[in-house]
Short mmCIF file of C-alpha atoms in Angstrom, two decimals:
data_model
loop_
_atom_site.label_atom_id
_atom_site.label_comp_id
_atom_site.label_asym_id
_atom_site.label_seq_id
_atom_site.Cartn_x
_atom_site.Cartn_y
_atom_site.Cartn_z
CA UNK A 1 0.00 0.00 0.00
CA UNK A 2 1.37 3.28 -0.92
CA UNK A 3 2.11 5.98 1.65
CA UNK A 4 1.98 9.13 1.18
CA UNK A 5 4.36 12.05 2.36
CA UNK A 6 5.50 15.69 2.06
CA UNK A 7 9.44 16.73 1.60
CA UNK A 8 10.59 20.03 0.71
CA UNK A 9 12.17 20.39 -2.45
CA UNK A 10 14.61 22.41 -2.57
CA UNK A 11 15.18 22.42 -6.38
CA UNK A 12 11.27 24.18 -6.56
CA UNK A 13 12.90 27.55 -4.51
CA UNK A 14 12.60 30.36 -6.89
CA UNK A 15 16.15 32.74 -6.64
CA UNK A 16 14.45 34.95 -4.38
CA UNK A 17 13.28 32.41 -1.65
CA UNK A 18 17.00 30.88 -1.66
CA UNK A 19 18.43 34.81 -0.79
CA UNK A 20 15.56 34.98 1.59
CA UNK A 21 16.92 32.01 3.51
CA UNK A 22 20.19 32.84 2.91
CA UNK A 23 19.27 35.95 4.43
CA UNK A 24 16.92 34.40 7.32
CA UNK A 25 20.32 32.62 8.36
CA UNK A 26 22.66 35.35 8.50
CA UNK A 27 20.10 36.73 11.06
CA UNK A 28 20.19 33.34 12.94
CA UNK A 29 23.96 33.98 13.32
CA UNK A 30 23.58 37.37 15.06
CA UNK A 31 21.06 35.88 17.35
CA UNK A 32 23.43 33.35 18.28
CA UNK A 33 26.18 35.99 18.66
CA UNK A 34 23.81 38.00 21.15
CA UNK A 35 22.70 34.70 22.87
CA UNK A 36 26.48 34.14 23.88
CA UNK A 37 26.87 37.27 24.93
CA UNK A 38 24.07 37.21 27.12
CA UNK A 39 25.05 33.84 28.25
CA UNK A 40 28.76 35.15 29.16
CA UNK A 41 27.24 38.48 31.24
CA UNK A 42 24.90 36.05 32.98
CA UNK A 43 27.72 33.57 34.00
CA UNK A 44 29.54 36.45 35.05
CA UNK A 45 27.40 38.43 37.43
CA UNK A 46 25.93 34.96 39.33
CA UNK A 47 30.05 34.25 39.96
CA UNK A 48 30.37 37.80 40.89
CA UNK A 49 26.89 38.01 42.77
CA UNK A 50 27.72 34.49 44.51
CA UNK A 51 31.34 35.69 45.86
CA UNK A 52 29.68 38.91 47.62
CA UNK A 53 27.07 37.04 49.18
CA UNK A 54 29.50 34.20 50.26
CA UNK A 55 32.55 36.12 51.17
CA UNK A 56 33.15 39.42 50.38
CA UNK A 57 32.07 42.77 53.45
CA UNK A 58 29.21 44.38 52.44
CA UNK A 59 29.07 47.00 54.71
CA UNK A 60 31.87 49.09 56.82
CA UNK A 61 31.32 50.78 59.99
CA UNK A 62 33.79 53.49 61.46
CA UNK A 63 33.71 54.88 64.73
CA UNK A 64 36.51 57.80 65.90
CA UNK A 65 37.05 59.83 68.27
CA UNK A 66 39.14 60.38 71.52
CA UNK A 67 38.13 58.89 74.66
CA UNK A 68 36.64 62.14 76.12
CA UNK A 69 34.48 62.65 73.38
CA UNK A 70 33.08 59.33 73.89
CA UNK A 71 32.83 59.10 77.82
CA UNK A 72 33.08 63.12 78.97
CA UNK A 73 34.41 63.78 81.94
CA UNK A 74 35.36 59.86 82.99
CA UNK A 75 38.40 60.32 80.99
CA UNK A 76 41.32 62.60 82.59
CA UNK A 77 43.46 64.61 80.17
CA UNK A 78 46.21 62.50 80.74
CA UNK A 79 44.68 59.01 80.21
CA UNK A 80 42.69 60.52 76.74
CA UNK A 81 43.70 58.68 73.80
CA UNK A 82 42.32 58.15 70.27
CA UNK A 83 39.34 55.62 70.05
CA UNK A 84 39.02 53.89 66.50
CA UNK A 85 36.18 51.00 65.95
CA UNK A 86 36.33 49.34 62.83
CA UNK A 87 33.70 46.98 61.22
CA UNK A 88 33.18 45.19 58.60
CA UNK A 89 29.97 43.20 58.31
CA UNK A 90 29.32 40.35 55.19
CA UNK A 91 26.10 39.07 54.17
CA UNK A 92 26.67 35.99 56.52
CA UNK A 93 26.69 38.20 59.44
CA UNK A 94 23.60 39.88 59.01
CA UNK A 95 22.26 35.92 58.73
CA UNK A 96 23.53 34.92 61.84
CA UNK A 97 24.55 38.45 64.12
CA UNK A 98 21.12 37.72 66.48
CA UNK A 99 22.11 33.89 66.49
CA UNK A 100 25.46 35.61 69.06
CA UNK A 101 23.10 36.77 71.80
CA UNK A 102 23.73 40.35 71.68
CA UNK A 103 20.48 42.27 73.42
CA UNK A 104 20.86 45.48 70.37
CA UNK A 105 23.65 46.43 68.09
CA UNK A 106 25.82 48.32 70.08
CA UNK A 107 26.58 45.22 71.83
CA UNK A 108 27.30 43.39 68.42
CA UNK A 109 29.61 46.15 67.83
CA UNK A 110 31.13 46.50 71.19
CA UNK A 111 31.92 42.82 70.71
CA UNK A 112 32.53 41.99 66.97
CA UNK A 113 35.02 45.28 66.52
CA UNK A 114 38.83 45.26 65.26
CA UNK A 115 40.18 47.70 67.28
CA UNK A 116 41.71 45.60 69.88
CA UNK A 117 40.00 47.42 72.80
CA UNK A 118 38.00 45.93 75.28
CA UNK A 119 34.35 45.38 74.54
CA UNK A 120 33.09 46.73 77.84
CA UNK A 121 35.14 49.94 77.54
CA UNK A 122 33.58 50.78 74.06
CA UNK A 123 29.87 49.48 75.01
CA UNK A 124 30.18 51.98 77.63
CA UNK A 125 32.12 54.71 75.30
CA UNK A 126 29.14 54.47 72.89
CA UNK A 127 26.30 54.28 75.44
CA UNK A 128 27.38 57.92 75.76
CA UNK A 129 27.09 59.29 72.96
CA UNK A 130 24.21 57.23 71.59
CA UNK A 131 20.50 57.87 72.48
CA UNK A 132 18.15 55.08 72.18
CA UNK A 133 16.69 56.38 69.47
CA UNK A 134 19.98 56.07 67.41
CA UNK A 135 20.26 52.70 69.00
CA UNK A 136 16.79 51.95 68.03
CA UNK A 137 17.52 53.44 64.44
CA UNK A 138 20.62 50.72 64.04
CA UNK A 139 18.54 47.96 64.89
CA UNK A 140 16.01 48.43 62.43
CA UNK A 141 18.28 48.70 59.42
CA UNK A 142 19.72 45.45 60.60
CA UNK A 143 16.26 44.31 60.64
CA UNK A 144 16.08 45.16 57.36
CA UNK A 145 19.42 44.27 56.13
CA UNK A 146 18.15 40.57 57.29
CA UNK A 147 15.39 40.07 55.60
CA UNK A 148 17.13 41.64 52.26
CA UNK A 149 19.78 39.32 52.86
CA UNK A 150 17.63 36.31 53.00
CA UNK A 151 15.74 37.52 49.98
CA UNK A 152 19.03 38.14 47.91
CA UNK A 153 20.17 34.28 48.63
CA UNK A 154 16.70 32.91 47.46
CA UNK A 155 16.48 35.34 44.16
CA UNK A 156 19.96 34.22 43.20
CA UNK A 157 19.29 30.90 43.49
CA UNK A 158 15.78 31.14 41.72
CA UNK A 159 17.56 33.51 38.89
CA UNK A 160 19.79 30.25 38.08
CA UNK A 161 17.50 27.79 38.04
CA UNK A 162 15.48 29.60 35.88
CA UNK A 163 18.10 30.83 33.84
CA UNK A 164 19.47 27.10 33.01
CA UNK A 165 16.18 26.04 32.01
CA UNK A 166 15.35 28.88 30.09
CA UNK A 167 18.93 29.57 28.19
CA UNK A 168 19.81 26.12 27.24
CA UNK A 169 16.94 26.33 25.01
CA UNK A 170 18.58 29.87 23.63
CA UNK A 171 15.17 31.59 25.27
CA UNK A 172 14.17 33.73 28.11
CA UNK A 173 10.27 34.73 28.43
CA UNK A 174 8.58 36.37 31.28
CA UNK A 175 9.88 34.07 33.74
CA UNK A 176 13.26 34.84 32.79
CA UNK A 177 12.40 38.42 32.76
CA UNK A 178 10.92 38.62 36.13
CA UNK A 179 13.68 36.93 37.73
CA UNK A 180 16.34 39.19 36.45
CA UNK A 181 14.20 42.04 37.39
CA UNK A 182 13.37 40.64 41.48
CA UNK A 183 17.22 40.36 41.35
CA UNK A 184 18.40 43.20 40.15
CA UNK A 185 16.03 45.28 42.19
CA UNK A 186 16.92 43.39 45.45
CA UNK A 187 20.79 44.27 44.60
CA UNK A 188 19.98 47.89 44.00
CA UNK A 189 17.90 48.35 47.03
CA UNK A 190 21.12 46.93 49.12
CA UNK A 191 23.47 49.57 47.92
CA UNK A 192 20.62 52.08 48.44
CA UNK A 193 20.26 50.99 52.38
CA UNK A 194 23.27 51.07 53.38
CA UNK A 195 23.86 54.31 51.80
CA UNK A 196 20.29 55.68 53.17
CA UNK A 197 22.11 54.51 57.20
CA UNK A 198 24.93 55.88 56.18
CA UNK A 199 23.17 59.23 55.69
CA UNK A 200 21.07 59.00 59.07
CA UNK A 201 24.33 58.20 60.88
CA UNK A 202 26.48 61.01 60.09
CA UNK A 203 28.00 62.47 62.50
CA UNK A 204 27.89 59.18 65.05
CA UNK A 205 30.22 57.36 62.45
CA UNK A 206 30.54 56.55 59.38
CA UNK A 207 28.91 53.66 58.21
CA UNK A 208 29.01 52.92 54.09
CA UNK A 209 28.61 49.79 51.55
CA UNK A 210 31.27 47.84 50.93
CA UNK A 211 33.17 45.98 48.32
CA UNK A 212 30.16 43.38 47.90
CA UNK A 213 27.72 45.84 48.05
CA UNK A 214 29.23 47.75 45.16
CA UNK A 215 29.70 44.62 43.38
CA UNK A 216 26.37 43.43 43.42
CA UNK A 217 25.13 47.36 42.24
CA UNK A 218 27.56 46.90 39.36
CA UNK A 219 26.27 43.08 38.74
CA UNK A 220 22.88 44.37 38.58
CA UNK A 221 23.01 47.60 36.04
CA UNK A 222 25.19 45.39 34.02
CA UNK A 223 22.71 42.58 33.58
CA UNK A 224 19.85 44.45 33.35
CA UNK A 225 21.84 46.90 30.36
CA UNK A 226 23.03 43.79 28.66
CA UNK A 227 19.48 41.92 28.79
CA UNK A 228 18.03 45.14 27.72
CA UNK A 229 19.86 45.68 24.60
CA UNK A 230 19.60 42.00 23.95
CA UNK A 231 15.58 42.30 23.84
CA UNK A 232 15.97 45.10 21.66
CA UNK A 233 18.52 43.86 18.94
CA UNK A 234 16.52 40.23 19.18
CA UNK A 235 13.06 42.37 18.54
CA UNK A 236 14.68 43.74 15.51
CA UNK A 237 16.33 40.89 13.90
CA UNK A 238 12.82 39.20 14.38
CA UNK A 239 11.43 42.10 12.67
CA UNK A 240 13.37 42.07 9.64
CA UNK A 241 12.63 38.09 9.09
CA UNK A 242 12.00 37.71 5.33
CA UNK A 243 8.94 34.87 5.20
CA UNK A 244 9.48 31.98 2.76
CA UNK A 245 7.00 30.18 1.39
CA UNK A 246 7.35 26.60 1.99
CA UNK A 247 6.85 24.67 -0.85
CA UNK A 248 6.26 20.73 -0.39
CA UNK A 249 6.06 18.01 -3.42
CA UNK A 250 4.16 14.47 -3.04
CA UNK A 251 5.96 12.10 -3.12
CA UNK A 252 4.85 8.04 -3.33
CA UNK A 253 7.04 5.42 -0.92
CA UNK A 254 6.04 2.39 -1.61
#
């Protein structure tokens, strides 16, 4: 019994369809070109996004000052001396700081600093010159710093799942979109934070982002630049598609 199929033939394409394809594939290389470089900004920013949250400080705090600034008139003139507390914080201690058993984070501070001075002597030195409302102020942004920590692990994790399913098969969708957006936005708002406490605190100290808080502001613009241009160019090249008309022949297989 005869069966019956359709092949293309590709002796029936007229001049014009063969430079349309012709054309169609010289398109299909630029996508590909703009697929790898997405791929390559991608790999980048989740190694550069995964080293900040894993190991890199994200935020600095600086406290100086002499002695009698800090405690008044407890200090004599002759045992004043300079008062430096240095701190660096990554995102692994704002995941475990309240697992210590400090009561507020002046106490974390006290305890956690660099400066080689005892942690009772600059508890006290701060409880000074801090009101509870500035106490009260630092707690929150930790707070805060917490839960955007927590959030940033589980985006970056989501963002590569999603983005191995979705770029093997060289495509990206809303899914894609939305994660790049949730992370993006999470690493902007972490730069903006500790910026915004840095602001409120002047004057008590300085407190500013750090290397992996910069890093993950740069990850961020850059992915969301890259992906943007890539949407663009890929809108385009779909745009300028020339449609060929497929023509089939019957053929018998017996």
């Amino acid at each position: 019994m005869a069966k019956r199929s359709k092949k293309k033939n590709p002796n029936a394409l007229s001049e014009q369809q063969k430079a349309d394809i012709r054309f169609n594939q010289t398109l299909d290389l630029e996508k590909h070109r703009l697929d790898k470089k997405l791929n390559i900004t991608i790999g980048i920013v989740v190694a550069i996004a995964a080293i900040a949250l894993l190991l890199l400080p994200a935020l600095n705090l600086n406290f100086s000052g002499s002695l009698s600034e800090f405690l008044g008139g407890l200090v004599t003139e002759e045992s004043d001396q300079e008062l430096s507390v240095a701190l660096d914080m990554t995102y692994f201690d704002f995941l475990f700081a309240m697992t210590k058993g400090y009561k507020d984070s002046i106490e974390y501070i006290a305890n956690s600093n660099s400066s080689g001075i005892g942690a009772t002597i600059v508890y006290n030195a701060f409880m000074m010159k801090v009101t509870q409302k500035d106490i009260d102020l630092l707690d929150v942004a930790y707070i805060v710093s917490f839960i955007l920590t927590i959030l940033l692990f589980v985006s970056l994790i989501a963002f590569i799942v999603i983005t191995i399913v979705k770029r093997s098969k060289k495509s990206d969708g809303i899914s894609f979109l939305t994660a790049v957006i949730i992370f993006s936005a999470l690493a902007i708002a972490q730069w903006i934070l500790f910026v915004a406490v840095g602001i409120v605190s002047a004057g008590r100290g300085q407190i500013q982002p750090h290397i992996a808080s910069y890093l993950l502001l740069a990850g961020a613009i850059t992915l969301c630049s890259v992906y943007g241009v890539y949407r663009n160019k890929v809108k385009k090249l779909n745009g300028q598609r020339k449609p060929v008309e497929e023509i089939q022949q019957d053929n018998d297989e017996r």
